[in-house]
PDB file of N, CA and C in Angstrom:
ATOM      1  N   UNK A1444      -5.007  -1.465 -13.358  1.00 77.00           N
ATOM      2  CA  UNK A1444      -4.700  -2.638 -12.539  1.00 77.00           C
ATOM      3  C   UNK A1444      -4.478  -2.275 -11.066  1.00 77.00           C
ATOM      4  N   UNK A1445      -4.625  -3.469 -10.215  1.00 85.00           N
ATOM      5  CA  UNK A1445      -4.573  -3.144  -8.850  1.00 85.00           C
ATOM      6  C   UNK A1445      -3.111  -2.802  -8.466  1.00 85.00           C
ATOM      7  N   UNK A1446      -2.564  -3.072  -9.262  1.00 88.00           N
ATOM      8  CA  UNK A1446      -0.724  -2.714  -8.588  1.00 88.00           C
ATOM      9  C   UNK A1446      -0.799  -1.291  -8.744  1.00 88.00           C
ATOM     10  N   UNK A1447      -0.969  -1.047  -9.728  1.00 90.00           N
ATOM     11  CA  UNK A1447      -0.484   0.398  -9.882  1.00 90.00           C
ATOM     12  C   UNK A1447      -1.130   1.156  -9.090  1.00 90.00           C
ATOM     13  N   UNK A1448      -2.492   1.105  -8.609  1.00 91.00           N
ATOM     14  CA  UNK A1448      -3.213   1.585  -6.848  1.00 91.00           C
ATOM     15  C   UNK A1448      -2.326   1.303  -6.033  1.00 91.00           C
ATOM     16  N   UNK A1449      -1.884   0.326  -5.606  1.00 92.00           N
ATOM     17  CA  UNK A1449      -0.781   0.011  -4.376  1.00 92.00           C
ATOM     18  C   UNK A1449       0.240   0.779  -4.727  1.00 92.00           C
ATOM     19  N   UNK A1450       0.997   0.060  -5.799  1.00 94.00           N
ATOM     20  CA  UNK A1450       2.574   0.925  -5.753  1.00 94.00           C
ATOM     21  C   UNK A1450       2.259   3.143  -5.876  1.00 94.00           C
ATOM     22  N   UNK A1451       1.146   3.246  -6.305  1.00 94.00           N
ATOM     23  CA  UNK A1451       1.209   4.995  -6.296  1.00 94.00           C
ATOM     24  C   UNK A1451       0.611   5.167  -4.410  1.00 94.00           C
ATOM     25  N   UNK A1452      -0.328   4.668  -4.090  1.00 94.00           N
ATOM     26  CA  UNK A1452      -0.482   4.771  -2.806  1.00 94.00           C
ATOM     27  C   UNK A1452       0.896   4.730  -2.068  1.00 94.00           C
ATOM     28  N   UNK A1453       1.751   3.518  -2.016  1.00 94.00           N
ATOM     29  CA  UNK A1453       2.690   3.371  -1.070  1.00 94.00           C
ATOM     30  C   UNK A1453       3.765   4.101  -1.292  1.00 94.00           C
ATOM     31  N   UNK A1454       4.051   5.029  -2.554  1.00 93.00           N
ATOM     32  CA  UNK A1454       5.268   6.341  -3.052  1.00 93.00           C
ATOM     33  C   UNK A1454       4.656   7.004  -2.388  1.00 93.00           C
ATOM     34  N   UNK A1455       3.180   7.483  -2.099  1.00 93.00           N
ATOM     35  CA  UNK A1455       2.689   8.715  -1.471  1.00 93.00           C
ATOM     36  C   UNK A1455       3.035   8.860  -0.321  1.00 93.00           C
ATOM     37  N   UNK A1456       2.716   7.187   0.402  1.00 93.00           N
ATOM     38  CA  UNK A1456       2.688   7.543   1.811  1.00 93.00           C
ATOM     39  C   UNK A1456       4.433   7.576   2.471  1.00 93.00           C
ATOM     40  N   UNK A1457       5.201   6.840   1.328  1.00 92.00           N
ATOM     41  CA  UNK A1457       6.691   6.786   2.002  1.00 92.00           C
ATOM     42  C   UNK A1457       7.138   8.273   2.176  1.00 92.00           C
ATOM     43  N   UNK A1458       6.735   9.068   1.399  1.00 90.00           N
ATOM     44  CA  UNK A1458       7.414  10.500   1.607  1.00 90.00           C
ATOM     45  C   UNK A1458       7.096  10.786   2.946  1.00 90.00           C
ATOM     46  N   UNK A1459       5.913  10.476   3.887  1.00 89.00           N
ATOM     47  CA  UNK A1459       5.487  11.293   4.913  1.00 89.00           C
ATOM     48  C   UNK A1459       5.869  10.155   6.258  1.00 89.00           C
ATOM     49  N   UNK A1460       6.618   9.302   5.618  1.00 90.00           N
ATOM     50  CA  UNK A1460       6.763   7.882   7.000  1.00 90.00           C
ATOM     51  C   UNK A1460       7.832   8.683   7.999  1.00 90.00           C
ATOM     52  N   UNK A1461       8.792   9.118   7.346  1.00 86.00           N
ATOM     53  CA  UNK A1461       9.806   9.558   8.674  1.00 86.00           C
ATOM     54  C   UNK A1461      11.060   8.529   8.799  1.00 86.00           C
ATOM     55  N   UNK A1462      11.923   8.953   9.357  1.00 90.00           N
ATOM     56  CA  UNK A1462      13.321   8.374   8.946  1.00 90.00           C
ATOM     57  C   UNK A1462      13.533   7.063   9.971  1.00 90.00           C
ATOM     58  N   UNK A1463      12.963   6.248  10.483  1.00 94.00           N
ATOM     59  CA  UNK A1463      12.360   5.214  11.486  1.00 94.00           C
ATOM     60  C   UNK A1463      11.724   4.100  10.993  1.00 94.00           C
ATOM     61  N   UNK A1464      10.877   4.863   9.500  1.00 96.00           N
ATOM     62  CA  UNK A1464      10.187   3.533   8.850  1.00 96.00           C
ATOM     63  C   UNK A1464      10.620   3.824   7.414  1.00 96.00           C
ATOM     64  N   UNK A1465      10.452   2.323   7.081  1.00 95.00           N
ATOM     65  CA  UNK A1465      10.866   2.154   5.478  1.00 95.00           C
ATOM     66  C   UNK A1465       9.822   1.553   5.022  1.00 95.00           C
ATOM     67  N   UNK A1466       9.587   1.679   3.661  1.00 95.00           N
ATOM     68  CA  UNK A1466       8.048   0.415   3.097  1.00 95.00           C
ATOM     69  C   UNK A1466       8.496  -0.199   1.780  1.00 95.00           C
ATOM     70  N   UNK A1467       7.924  -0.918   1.848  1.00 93.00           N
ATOM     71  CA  UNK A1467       8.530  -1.357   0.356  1.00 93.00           C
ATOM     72  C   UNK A1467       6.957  -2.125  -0.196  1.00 93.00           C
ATOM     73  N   UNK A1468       6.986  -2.774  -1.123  1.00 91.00           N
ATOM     74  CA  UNK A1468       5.764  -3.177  -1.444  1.00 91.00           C
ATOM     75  C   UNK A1468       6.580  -4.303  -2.802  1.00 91.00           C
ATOM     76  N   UNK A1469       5.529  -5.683  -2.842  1.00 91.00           N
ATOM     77  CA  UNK A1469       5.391  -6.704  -3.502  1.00 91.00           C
ATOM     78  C   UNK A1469       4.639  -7.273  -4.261  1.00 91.00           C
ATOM     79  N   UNK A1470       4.615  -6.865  -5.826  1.00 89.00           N
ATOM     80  CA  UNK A1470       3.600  -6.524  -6.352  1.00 89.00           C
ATOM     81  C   UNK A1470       3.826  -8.248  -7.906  1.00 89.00           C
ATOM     82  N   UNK A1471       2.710  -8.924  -8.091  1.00 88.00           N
ATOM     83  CA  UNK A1471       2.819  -9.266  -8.918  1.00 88.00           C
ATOM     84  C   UNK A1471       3.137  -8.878 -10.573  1.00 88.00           C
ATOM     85  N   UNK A1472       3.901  -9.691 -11.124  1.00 84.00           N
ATOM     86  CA  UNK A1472       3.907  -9.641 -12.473  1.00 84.00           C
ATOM     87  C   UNK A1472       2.675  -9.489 -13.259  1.00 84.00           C
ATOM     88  N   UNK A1473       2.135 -10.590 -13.368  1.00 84.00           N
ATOM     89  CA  UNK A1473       0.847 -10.312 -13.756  1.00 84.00           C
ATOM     90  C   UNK A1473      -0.416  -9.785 -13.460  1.00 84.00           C
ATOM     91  N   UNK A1474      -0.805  -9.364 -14.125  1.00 75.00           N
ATOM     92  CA  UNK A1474      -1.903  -7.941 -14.088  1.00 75.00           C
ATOM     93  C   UNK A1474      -2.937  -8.638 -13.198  1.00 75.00           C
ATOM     94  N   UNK A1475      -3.524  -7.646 -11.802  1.00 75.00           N
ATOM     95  CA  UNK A1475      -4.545  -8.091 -11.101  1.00 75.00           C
ATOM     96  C   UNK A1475      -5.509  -6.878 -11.370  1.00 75.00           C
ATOM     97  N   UNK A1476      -6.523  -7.398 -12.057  1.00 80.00           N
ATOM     98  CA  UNK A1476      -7.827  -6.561 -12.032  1.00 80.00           C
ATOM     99  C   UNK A1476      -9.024  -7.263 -11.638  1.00 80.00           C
ATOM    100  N   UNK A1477      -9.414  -5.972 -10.337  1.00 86.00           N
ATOM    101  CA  UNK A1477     -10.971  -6.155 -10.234  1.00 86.00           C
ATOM    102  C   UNK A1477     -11.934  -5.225 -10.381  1.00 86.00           C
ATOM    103  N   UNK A1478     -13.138  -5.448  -9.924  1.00 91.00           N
ATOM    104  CA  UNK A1478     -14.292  -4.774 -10.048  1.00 91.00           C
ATOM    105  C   UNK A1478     -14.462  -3.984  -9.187  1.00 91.00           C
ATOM    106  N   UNK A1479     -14.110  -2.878  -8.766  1.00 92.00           N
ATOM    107  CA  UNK A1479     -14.217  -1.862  -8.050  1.00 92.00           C
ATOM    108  C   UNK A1479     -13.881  -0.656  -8.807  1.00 92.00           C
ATOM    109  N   UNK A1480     -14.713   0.137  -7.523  1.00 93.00           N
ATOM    110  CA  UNK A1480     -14.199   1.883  -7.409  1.00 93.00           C
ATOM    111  C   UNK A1480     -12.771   2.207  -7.427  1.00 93.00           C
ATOM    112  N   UNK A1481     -12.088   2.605  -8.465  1.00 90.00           N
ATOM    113  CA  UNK A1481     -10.908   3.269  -8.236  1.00 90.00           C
ATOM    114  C   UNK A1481     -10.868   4.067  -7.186  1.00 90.00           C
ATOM    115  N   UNK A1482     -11.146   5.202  -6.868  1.00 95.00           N
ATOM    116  CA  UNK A1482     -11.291   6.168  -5.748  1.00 95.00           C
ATOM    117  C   UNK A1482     -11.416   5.398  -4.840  1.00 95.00           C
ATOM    118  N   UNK A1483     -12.254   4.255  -4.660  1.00 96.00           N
ATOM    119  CA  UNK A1483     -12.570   3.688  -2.826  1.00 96.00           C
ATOM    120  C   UNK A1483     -11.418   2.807  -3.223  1.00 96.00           C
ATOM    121  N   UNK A1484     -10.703   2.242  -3.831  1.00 94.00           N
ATOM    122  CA  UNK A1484      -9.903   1.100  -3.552  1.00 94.00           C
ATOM    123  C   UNK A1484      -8.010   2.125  -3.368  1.00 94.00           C
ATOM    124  N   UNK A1485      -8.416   3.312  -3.661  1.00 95.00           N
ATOM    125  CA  UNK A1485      -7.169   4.217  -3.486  1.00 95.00           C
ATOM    126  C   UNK A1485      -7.745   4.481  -1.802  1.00 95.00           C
ATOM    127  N   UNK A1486      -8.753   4.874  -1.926  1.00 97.00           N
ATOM    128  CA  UNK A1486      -8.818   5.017  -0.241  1.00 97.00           C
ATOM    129  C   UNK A1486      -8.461   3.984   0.672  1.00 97.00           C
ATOM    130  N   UNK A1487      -8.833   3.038   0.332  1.00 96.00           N
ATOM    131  CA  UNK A1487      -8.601   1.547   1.350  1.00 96.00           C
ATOM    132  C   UNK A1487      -7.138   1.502   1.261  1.00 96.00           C
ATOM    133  N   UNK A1488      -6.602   1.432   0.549  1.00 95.00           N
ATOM    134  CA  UNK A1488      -4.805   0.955   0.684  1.00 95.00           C
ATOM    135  C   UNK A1488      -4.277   2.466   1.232  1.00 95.00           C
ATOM    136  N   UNK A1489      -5.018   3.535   0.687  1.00 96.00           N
ATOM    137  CA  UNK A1489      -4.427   4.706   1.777  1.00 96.00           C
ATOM    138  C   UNK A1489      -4.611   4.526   2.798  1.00 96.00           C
ATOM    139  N   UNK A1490      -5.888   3.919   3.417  1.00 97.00           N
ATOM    140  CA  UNK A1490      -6.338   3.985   5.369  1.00 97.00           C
ATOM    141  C   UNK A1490      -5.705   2.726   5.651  1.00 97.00           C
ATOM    142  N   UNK A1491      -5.160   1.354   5.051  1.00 96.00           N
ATOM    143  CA  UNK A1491      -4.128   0.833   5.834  1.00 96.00           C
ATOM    144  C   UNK A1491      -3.266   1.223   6.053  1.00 96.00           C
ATOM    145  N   UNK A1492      -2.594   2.064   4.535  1.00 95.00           N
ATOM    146  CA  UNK A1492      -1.179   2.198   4.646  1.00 95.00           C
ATOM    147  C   UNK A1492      -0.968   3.310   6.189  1.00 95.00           C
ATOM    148  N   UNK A1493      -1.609   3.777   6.190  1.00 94.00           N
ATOM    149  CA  UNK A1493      -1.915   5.045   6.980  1.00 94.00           C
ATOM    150  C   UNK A1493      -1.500   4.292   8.635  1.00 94.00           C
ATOM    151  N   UNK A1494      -3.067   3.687   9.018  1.00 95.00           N
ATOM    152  CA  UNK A1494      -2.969   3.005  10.072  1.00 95.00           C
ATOM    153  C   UNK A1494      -1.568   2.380  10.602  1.00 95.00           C
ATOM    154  N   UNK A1495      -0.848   1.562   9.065  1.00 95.00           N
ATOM    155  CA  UNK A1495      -0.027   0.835   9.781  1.00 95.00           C
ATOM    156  C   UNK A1495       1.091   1.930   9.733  1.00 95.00           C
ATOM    157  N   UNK A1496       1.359   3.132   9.317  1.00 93.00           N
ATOM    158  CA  UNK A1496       2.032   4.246   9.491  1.00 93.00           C
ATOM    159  C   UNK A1496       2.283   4.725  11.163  1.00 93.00           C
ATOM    160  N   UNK A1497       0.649   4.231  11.740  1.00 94.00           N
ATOM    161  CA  UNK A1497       0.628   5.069  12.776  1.00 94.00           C
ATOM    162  C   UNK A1497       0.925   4.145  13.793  1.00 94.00           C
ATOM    163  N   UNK A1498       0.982   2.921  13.826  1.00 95.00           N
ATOM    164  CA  UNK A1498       1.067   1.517  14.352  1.00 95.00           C
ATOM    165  C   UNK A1498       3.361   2.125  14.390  1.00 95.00           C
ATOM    166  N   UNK A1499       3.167   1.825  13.499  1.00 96.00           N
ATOM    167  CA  UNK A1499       4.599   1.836  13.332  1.00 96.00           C
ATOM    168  C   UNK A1499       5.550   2.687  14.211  1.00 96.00           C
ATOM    169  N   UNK A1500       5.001   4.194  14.059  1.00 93.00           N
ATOM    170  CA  UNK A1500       5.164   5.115  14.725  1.00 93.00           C
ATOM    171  C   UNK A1500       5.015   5.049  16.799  1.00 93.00           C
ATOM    172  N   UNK A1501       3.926   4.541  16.674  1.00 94.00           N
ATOM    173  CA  UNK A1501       4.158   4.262  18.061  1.00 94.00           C
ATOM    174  C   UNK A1501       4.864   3.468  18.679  1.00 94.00           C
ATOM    175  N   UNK A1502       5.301   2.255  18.114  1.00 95.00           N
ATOM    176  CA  UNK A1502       6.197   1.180  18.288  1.00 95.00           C
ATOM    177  C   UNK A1502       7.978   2.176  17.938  1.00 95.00           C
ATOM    178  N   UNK A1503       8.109   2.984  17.572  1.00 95.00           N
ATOM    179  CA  UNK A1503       9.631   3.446  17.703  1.00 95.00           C
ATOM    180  C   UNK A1503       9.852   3.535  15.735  1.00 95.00           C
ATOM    181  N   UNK A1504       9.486   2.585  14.953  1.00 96.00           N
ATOM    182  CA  UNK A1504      10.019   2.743  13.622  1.00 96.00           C
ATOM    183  C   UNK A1504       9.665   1.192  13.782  1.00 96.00           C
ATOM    184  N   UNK A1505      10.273   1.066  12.000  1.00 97.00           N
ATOM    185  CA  UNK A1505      10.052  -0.466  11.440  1.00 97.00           C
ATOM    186  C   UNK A1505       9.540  -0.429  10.096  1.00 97.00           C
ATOM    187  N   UNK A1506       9.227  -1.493   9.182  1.00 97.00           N
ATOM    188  CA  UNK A1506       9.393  -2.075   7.735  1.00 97.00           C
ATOM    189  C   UNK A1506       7.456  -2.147   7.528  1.00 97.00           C
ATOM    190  N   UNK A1507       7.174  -1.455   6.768  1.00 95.00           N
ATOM    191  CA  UNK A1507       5.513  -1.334   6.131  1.00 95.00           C
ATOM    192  C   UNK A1507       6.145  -2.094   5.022  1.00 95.00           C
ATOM    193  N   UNK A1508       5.839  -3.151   4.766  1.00 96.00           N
ATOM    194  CA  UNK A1508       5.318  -4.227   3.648  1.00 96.00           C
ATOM    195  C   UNK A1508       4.247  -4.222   2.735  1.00 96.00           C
ATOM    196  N   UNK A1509       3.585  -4.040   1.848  1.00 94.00           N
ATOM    197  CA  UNK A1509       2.963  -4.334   1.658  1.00 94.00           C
ATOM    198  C   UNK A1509       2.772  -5.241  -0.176  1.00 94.00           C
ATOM    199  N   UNK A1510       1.675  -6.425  -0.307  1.00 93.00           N
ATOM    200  CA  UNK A1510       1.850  -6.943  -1.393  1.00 93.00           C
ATOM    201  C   UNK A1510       0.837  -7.876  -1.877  1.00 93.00           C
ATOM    202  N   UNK A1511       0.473  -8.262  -3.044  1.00 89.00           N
ATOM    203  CA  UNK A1511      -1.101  -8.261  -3.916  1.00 89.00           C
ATOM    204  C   UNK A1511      -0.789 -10.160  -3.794  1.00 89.00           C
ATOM    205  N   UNK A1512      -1.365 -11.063  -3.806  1.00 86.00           N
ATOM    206  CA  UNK A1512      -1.603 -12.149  -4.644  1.00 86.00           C
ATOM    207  C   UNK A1512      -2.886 -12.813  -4.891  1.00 86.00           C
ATOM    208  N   UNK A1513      -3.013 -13.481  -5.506  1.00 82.00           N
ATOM    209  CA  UNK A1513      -4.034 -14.100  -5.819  1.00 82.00           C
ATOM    210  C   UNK A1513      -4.287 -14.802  -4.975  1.00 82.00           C
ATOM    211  N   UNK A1514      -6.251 -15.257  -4.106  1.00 80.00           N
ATOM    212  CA  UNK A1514      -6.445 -16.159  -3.465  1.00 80.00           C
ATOM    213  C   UNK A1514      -7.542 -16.495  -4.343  1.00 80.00           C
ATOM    214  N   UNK A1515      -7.659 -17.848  -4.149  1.00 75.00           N
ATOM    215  CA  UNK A1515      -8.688 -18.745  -5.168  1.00 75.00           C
ATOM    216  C   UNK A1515      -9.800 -19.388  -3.771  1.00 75.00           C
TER     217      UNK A1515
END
């Protein structure tokens, strides 16, 4: 499921955020699966999480959010 890509991505990247940023992440109850590459869809939530790592960082610190829902 797609949570469990997000929530292991966003444990990875909190170890390396630095004492300035915090993340937390908002993940549905119910199971979101799609049709993709595991590997590319671990990459994509790594190169946001990343980006907004580095976003963050230049701004002084602050709160990485991140969280799944359904759009119809």
């Amino acid at each position: 499921p797609l949570q469990m890509t997000v929530q292991e991505v966003v444990e990875l990247v909190r170890v390396r955020l630095g004492p300035k940023i915090s993340a937390e992440y908002n993940l549905p109850q119910d199971l979101l699966i799609v049709e993709a590459d595991p590997a590319e869809l671990h990459q994509i939530v790594l190169n946001l999480c990343t980006n907004a790592r580095d976003t963050l960082n230049r701004k002084g610190g602050g709160k990485m959010s991140v969280s799944l829902s359904r759009v119809k």
